[in-house]
XYZ file of C-alpha atoms in Angstrom:
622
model
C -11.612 4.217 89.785
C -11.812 6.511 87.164
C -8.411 7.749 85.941
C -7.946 10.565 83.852
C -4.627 9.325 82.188
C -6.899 6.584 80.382
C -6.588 9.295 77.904
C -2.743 8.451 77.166
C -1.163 6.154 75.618
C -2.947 2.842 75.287
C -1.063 0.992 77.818
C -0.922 -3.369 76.761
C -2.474 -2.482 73.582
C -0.578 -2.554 70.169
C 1.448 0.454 70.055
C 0.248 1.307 66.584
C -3.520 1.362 67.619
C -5.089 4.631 68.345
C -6.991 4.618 71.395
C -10.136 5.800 69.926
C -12.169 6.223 66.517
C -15.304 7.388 65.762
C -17.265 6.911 62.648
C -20.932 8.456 62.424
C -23.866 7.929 60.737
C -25.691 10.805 57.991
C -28.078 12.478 60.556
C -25.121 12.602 62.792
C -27.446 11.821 65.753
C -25.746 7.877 65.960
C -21.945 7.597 66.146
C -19.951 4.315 66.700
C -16.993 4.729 69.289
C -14.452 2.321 68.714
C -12.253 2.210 72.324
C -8.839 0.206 72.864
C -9.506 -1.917 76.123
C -7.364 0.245 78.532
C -9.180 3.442 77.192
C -12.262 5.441 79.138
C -14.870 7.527 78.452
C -15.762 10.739 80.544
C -18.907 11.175 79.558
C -20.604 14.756 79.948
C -24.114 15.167 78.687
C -26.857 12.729 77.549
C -26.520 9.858 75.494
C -28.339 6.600 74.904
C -25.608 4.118 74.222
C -25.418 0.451 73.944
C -22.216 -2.125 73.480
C -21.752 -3.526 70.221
C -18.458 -5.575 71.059
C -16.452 -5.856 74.298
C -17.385 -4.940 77.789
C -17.437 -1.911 79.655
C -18.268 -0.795 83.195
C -20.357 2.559 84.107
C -21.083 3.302 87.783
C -21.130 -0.240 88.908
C -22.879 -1.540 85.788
C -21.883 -3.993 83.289
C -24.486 -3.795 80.467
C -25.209 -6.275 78.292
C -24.490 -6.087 74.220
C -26.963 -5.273 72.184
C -29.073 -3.221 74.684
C -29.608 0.637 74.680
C -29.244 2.736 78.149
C -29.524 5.954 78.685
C -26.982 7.934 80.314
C -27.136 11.398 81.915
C -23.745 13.346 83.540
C -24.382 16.871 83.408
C -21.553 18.707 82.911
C -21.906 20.710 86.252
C -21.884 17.767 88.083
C -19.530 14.925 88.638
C -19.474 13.233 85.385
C -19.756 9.351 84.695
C -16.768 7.578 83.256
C -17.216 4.098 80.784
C -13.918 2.436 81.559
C -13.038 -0.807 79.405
C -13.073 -4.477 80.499
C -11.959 -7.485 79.532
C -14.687 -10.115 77.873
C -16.931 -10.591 74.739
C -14.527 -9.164 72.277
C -15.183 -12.138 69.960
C -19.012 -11.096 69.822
C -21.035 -8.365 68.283
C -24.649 -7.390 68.732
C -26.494 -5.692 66.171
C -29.583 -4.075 66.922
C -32.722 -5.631 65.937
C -36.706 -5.253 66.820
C -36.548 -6.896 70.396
C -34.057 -4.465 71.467
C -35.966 -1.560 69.894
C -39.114 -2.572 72.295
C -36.688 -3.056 75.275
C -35.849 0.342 74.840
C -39.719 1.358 75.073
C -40.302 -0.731 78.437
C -37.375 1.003 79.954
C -37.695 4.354 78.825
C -41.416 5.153 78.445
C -41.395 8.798 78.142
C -38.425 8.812 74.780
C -40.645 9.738 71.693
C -41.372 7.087 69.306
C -38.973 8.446 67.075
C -36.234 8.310 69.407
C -34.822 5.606 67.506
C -34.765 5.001 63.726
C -34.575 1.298 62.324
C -32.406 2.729 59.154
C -29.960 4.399 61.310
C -29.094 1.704 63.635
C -28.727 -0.480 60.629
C -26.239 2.192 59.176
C -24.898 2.713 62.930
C -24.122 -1.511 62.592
C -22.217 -0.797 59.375
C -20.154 1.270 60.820
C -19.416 -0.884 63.865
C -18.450 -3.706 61.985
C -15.533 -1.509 60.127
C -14.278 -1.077 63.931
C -14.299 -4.528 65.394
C -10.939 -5.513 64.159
C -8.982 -2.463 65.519
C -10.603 -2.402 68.569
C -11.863 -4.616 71.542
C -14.819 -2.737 72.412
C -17.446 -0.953 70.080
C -19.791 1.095 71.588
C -22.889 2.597 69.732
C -23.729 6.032 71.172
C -27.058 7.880 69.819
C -28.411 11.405 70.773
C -31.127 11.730 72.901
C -34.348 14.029 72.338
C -34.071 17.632 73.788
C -36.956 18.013 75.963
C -37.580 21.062 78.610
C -37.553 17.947 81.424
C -33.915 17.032 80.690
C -32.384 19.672 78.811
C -30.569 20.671 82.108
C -28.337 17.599 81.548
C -27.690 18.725 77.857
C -24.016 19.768 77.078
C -23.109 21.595 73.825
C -19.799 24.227 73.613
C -20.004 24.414 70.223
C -19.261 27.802 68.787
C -21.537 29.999 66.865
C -19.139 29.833 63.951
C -18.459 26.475 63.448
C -20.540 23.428 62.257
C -22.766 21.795 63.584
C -21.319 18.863 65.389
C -22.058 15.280 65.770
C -24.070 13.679 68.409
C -25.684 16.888 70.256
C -25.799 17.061 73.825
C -22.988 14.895 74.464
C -19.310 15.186 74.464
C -15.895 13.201 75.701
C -13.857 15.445 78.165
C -10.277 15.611 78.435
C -8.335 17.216 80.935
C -5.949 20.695 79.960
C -2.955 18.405 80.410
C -3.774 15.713 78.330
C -4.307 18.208 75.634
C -1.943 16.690 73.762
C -3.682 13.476 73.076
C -6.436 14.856 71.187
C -3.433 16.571 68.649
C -2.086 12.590 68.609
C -5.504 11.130 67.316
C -5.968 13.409 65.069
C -2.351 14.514 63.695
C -1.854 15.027 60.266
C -5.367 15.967 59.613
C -7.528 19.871 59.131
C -10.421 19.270 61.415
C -11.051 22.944 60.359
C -12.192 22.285 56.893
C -15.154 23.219 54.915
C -18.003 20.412 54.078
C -17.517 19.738 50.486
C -19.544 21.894 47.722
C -23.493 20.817 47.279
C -23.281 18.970 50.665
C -26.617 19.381 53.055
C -25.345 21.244 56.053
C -27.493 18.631 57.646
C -25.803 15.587 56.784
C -22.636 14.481 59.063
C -21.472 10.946 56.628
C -18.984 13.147 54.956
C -16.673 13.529 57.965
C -13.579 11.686 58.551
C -13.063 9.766 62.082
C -10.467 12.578 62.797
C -12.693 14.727 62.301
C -15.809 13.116 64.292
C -13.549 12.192 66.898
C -12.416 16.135 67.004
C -16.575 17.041 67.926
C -16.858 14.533 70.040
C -13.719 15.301 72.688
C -13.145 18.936 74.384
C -10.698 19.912 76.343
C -12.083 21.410 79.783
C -11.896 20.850 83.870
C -14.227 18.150 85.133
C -14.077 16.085 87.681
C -15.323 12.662 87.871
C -17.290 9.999 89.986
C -14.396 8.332 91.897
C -14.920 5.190 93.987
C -12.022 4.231 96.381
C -11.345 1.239 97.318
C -13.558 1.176 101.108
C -16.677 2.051 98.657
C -15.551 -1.065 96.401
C -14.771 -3.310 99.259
C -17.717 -2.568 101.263
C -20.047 -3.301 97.963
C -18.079 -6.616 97.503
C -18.489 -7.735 100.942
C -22.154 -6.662 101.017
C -22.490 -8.663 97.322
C -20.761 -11.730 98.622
C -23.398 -12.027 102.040
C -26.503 -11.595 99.763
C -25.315 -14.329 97.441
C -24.276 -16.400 100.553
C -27.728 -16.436 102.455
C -31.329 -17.653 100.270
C -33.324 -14.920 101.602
C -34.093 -11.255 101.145
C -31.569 -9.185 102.796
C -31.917 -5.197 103.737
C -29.234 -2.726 103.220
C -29.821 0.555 105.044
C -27.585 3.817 103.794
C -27.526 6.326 105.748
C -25.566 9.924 106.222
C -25.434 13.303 106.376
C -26.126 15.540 103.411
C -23.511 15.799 100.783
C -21.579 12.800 101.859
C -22.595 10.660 98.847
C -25.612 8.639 100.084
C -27.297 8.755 96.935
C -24.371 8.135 94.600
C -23.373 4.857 96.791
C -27.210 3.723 96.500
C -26.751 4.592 92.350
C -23.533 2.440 92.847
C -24.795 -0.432 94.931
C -27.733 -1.274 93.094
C -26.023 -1.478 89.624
C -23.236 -3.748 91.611
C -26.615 -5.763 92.783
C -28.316 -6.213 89.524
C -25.724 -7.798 87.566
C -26.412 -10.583 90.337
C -29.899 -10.177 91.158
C -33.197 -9.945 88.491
C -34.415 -7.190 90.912
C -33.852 -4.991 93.326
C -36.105 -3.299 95.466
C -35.398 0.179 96.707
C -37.017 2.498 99.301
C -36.337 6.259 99.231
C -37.269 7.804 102.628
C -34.988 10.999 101.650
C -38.339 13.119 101.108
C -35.709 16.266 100.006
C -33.638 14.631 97.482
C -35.882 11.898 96.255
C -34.040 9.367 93.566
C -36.636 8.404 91.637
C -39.451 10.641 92.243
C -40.660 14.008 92.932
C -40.008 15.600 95.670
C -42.510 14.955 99.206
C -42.600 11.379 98.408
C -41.993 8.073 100.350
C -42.221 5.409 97.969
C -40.782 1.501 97.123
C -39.497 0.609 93.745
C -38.731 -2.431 91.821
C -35.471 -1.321 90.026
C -34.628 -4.107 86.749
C -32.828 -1.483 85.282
C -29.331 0.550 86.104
C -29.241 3.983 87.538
C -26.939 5.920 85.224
C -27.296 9.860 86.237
C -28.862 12.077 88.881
C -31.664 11.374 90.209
C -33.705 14.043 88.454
C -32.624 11.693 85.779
C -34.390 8.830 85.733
C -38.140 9.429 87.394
C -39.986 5.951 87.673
C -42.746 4.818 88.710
C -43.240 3.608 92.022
C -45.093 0.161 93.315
C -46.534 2.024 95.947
C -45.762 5.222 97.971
C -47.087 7.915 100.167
C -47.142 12.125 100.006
C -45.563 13.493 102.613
C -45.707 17.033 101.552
C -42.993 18.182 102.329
C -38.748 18.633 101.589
C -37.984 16.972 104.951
C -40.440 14.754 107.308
C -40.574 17.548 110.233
C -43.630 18.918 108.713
C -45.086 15.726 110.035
C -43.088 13.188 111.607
C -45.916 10.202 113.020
C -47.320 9.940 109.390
C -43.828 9.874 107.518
C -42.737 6.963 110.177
C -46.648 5.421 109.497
C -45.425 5.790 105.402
C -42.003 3.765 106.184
C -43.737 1.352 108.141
C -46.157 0.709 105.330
C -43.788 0.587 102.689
C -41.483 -1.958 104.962
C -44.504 -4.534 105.229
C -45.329 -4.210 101.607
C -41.877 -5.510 101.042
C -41.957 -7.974 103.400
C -45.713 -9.571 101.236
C -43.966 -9.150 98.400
C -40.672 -10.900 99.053
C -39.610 -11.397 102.990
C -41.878 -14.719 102.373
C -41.173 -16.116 98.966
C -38.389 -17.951 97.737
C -37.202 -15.062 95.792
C -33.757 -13.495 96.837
C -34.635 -9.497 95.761
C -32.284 -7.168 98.404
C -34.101 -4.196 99.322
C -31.688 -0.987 99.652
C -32.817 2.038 101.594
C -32.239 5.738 100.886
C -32.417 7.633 104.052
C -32.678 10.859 104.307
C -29.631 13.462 105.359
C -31.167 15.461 108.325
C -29.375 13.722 110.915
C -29.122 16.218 114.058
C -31.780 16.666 116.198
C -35.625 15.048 115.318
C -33.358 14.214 111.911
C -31.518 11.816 114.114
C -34.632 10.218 115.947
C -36.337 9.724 112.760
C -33.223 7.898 111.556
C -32.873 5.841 114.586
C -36.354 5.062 114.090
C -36.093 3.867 110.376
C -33.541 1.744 111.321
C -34.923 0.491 114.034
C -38.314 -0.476 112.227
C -36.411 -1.956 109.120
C -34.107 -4.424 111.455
C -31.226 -4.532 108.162
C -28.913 -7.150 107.872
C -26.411 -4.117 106.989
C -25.874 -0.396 107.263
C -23.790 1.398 105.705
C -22.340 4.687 107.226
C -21.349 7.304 105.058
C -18.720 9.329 107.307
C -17.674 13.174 107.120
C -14.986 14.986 108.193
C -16.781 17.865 109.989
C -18.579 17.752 113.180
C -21.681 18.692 112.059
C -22.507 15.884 110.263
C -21.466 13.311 112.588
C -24.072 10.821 114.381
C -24.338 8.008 116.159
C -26.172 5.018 114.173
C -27.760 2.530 117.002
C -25.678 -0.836 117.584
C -28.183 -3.211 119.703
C -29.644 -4.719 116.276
C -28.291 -7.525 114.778
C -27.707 -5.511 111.501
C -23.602 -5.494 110.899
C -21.937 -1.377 110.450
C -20.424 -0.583 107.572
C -18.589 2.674 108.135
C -16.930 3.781 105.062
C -15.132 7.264 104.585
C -16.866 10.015 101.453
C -15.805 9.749 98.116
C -13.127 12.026 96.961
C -13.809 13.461 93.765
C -10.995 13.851 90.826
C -10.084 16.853 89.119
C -11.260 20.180 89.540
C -14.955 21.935 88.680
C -17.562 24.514 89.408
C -19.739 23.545 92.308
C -22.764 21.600 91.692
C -25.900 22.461 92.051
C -27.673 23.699 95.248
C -30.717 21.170 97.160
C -33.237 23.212 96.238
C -32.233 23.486 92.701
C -32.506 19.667 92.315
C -35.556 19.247 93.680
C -36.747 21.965 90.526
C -35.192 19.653 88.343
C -37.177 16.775 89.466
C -40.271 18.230 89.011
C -39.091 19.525 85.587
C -38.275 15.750 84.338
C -41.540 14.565 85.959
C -43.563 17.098 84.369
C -42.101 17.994 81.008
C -40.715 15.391 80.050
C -42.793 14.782 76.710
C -42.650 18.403 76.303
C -39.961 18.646 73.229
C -37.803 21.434 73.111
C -37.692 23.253 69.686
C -34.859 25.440 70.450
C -32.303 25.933 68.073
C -28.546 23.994 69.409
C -27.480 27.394 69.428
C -29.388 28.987 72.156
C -29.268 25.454 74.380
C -24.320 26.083 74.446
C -22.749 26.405 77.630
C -25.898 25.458 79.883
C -23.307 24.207 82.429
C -22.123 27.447 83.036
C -23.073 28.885 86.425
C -24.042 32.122 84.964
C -26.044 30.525 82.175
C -27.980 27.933 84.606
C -30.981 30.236 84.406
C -31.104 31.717 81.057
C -34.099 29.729 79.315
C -36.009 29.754 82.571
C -38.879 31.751 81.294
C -38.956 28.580 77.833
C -39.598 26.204 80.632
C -42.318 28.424 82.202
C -43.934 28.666 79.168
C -43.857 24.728 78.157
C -45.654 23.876 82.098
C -48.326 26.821 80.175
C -48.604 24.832 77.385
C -49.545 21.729 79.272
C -53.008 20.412 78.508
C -54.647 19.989 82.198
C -57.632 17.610 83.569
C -60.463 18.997 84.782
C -61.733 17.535 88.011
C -65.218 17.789 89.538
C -65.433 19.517 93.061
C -67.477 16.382 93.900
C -65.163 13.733 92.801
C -62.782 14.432 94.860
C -61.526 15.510 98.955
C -58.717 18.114 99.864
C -56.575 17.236 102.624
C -53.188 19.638 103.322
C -50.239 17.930 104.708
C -48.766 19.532 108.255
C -51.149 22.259 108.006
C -54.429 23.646 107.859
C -56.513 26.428 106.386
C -59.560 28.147 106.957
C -62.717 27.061 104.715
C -62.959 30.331 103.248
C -59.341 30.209 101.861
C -59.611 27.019 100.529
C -59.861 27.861 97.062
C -57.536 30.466 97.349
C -54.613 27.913 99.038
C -55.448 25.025 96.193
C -54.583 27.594 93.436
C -50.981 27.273 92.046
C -50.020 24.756 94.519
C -48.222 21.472 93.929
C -50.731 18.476 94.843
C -50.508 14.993 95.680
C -52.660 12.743 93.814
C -53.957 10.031 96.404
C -56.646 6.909 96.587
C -58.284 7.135 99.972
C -59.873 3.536 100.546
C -62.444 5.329 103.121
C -63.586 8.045 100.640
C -67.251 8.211 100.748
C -69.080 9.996 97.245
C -70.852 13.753 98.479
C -74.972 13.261 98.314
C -76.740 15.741 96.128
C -78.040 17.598 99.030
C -74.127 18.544 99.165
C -73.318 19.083 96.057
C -72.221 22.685 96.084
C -69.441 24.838 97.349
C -65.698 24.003 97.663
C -64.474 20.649 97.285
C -64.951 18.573 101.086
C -62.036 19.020 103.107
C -60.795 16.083 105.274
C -59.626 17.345 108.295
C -57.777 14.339 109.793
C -54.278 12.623 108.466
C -55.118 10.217 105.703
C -53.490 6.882 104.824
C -53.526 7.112 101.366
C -51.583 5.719 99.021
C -50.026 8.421 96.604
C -50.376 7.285 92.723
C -48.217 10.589 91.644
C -47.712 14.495 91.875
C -50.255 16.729 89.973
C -49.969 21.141 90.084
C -53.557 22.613 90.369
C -53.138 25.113 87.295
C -56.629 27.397 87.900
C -59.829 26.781 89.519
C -63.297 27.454 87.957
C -65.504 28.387 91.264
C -68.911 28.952 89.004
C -68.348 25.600 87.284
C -66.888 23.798 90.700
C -63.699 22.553 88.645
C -59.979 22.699 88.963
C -57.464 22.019 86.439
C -54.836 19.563 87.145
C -51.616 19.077 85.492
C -50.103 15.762 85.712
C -48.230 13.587 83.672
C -50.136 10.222 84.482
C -52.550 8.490 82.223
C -56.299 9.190 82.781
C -56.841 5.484 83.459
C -54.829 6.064 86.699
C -56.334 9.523 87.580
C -60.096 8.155 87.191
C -59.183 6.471 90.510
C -57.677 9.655 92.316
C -60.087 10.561 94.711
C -57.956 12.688 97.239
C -55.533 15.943 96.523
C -52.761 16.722 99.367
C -51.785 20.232 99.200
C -48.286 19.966 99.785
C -46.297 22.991 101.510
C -43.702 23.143 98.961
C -44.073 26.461 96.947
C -44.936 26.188 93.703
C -43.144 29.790 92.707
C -39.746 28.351 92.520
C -40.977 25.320 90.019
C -42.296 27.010 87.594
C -42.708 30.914 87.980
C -40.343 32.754 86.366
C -39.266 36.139 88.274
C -38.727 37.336 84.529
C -42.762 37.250 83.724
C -44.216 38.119 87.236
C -47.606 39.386 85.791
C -48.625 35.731 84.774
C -48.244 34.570 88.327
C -51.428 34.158 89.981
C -51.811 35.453 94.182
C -48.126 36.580 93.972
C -47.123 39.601 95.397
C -43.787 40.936 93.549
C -42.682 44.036 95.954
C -41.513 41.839 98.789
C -38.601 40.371 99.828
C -37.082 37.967 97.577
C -38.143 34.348 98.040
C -34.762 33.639 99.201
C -34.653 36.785 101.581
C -33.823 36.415 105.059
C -37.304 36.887 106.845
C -39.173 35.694 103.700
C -39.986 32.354 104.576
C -42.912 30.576 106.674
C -41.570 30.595 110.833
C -40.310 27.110 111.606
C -39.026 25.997 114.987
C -35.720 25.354 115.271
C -34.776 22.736 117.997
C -31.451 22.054 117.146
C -30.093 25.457 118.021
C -28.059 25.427 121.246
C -28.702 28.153 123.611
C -27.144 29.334 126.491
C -28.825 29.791 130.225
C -28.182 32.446 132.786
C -24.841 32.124 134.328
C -23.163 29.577 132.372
């Protein structure tokens, strides 16, 4: 458990030992973090860091030395905490050429000059000049702004100081620990001047004092806190997959805010330390973890989830568009997606010699159809385990179904430590997904000074109209009326609208094994529309940008390769609006089919009618 008095006094260590120091390299972008073993980190922003010397523990992960991960705690949120342990503090890892294309396979969409050969050389320098003072050395490095993750950035810098080390990531410290950060750094004027003649760019001037000073800030936070149920239950689910030779499924399941997603983060960087892989299927459609939002879809995780879940978008080895934020819109086909995705698993490893869990996100609608559709996931995945995330209010309470021969795990919510502005609302996240998915090669040029205090509630939506403009900048595909069929998920719409209803509307780009080319005799009009639910496998998310009606195109943005959207042969027009992704009520003119004197997108009365079944109501005379 995370423990804010980490911060203090370096309990077992030598009592002349500070608990910290930080050295950093010219650019300022790499810093090595020298940490006594009893020390910890809270970590707010977004930092690629790897372990030079020691060992260290991060949401349930114990990373290797040598290897860069990328780490993402907004400040808004609850933030991630490296805490120290024991081991490997007689070994150090530089970096070298293998780790550089590790980095690549892991983290496809960081820019090629994410990391520089000459500074992790200089960044190894450094290290070395810590390993005697302290146990562990940890190598942190800035990550590239871009308009996909700048909404975990974090920089409270002010206008009239210097620029500081390692932007977009800082070391909190509680208000009553303030006096720690005076103990590191007594005796010394963190307030001075660079020296004359020195580039305002370069950083290799500083003195650890003063380093260490821009890297910690004083502010409220709370952290990620697992008690000891959540660590018990992930031992005891640990020990039964090492015990038995075959695949084993873990079902999570609970109502919304409860902590379903932060035990899956937890349990599967507990699992790989053990295990190669682990496979993962998300059925929350809402509050996808590794995805976009609308999507069912299984996953072959060899690497740790350290962040949200807007975070760290992956590729999927197969999934299915369901169109929607929750699987009401269309209940048979989101159960006939699960199903699929359960068998795929079972090819892939239910048969083999290979012992690769499978953990399963559900999702948090749990009253009502919610509930069936739970029962029925369950039921169809027959786990060895599930795990019950409880609550202490009524409403989100349910009954999980006990004649399988799965063993319940009922383990209480997480109880978060210190004190913070609320996070972020559903539908909030599920914009930030499709920002990461989208634009997350789209670099961010704005000056450090316009991107401060981002965490701040009132601030959340200040560069709103930047990110509008960077999904404009986006170079789309154009696709051939004939190359490809329109289905719409939940819903249908009258020929004549077609064109109309495809415009500005978030897509899902599928491979329908029973698509059949058009003839030339029908080679005209609006793209084919296929009337009944397809089986499709989904390959991604695209947004249909414009539509050409004389030259029988539309213009698709999407992130994937063209290699993979050569084979696209269906679009699902999703329900989700597209006007809360990426049109900004600040430029309403560029919006196309949007009327602006309404009510308010989040207006009572503004919304499409949906039945609501979970409503009690009461009859005549009772």
């Amino acid at each position: 458990m995370a423990d804010i008095s980490h911060y203090g006094p370096a309990a077992g260590d030598a009592a002349s030992s500070p608990l910290f120091r930080a050295l950093s390299v010219r650019s300022g972008n790499v810093v090595a973090l020298g940490m006594q073993r009893s020390a910890s980190v809270n970590c707010a922003g977004m930092t690629l860091f790897r372990v030079f010397q020691g060992n260290v523990d991060v949401l349930g992960f114990r990373p290797p030395l040598g290897v860069y991960f990328s780490l993402h705690s907004p400040k808004w949120s609850s933030l991630l905490v490296i805490e120290g342990r024991p081991g490997n503090e007689e070994t150090q890892s530089p970096f070298g050429p293998t780790n550089a294309s590790l980095l690549q396979a892991m983290e496809p969409n960081l820019p090629a000059e994410a990391v520089n050969e000459d500074e992790e050389i200089a960044a190894d320098k450094l290290a070395m000049q810590l390993v005697d003072d302290f146990p562990i050395v940890l190598v942190l490095r800035a990550i590239p702004v871009s308009y996909g993750n700048i909404t975990s950035f974090y920089e409270n810098t002010r206008p009239e100081k210097l620029s500081s080390v390692l932007p977009g990531f800082k070391m909190i410290i509680s208000k009553h620990n303030q006096n720690v950060l005076s103990a590191l750094t007594a005796g010394f004027d963190c307030t001075s001047a660079a020296p004359l003649n020195t580039d305002p760019s370069h950083h290799d001037w500083k003195a650890p004092e003063r380093v260490l000073t821009e890297l910690l800030v004083v502010d409220s936070f709370k952290t990620l806190s697992f008690t000891e149920q959540w660590q018990a239950t992930a031992d005891r689910l640990q020990s039964s997959l090492l015990e038995n030779a075959t695949s084993q499924k873990i079902v999570v399941c609970g109502g919304k805010g409860v902590g379903k997603s932060t035990f899956c983060r937890y349990l599967v960087n507990r699992l790989l330390a053990k295990f190669g892989t682990v496979a993962f299927l998300d059925t929350d459609l809402g509050q996808s973890e590794l995805t976009p939002s609308g999507l069912a879809a299984l996953h072959a995780l060899t690497t740790p989830l350290l962040g949200p879940g807007f975070s760290h978008m992956k590729n999927p080895i197969r999934s299915f568009f369901c169109g929607n934020a929750n699987p009401g819109n269309d209940p048979l086909y989101y159960m006939k997606a699960v199903k699929s995705l359960l068998r795929l698993y079972q090819v892939k490893w239910g048969t083999q010699n290979v012992n690769v869990p499978l953990v399963i996100n559900t999702d948090g609608w749990i009253k009502s159809m919610g509930h069936d559709l739970l029962c029925n996931v369950i039921e169809e995945t027959n786990p060895d385990h599930v795990v019950q995330l409880l609550a202490a209010t009524k409403n989100k309470q349910f009954d999980v179904p006990t004649e399988g021969k799965w063993r319940l795990h009922a383990v209480p919510p997480w109880d978060p430590v210190g004190v913070t502005q609320p996070p972020r609302s559903s539908k909030e996240l599920r914009i930030y997904r499709f920002h990461s998915y989208f634009l997350s090669r789209s670099r961010c040029v704005l000056p450090r000074l316009q991107l401060q205090n981002l965490q701040v509630l009132s601030e959340k939506n200040r560069l709103d109209g930047h990110i509008y403009r960077a999904y404009a900048q986006l170079a789309p595909f154009a696709v051939s009326f004939d190359h490809v069929d329109v289905a719409f998920a939940g819903a249908s719409v009258a020929p004549s609208q077609l064109l109309f209803s495809l415009n500005a509307s978030v897509v899902g780009l599928c491979i329908n094994p029973q698509y059949k080319p058009r003839s030339e005799d029908d080679a005209e009009g609006p793209p084919r529309i296929v009337l009944q639910p397809v089986h499709a496998p989904c390959v991604g998310v695209g947004i249909v940008r414009a539509l050409d009606a004389e030259r029988r195109q539309l213009f698709l943005l999407s992130p994937l390769p063209l290699s993979v959207l050569k084979r696209v042969n269906l679009l699902v027009r999703s329900s989700m609006p597209l006007d809360s992704i990426i049109l900004s009520a600040q430029e309403p003119a560029q919006a196309p089919y949007v009327v602006t004197d309404v009510v308010a997108s989040d207006g009572t009365g503004s919304a499409v009618m949906q039945s609501r079944n979970n409503l009690k109501r009461k009859r005549d005379g009772k």
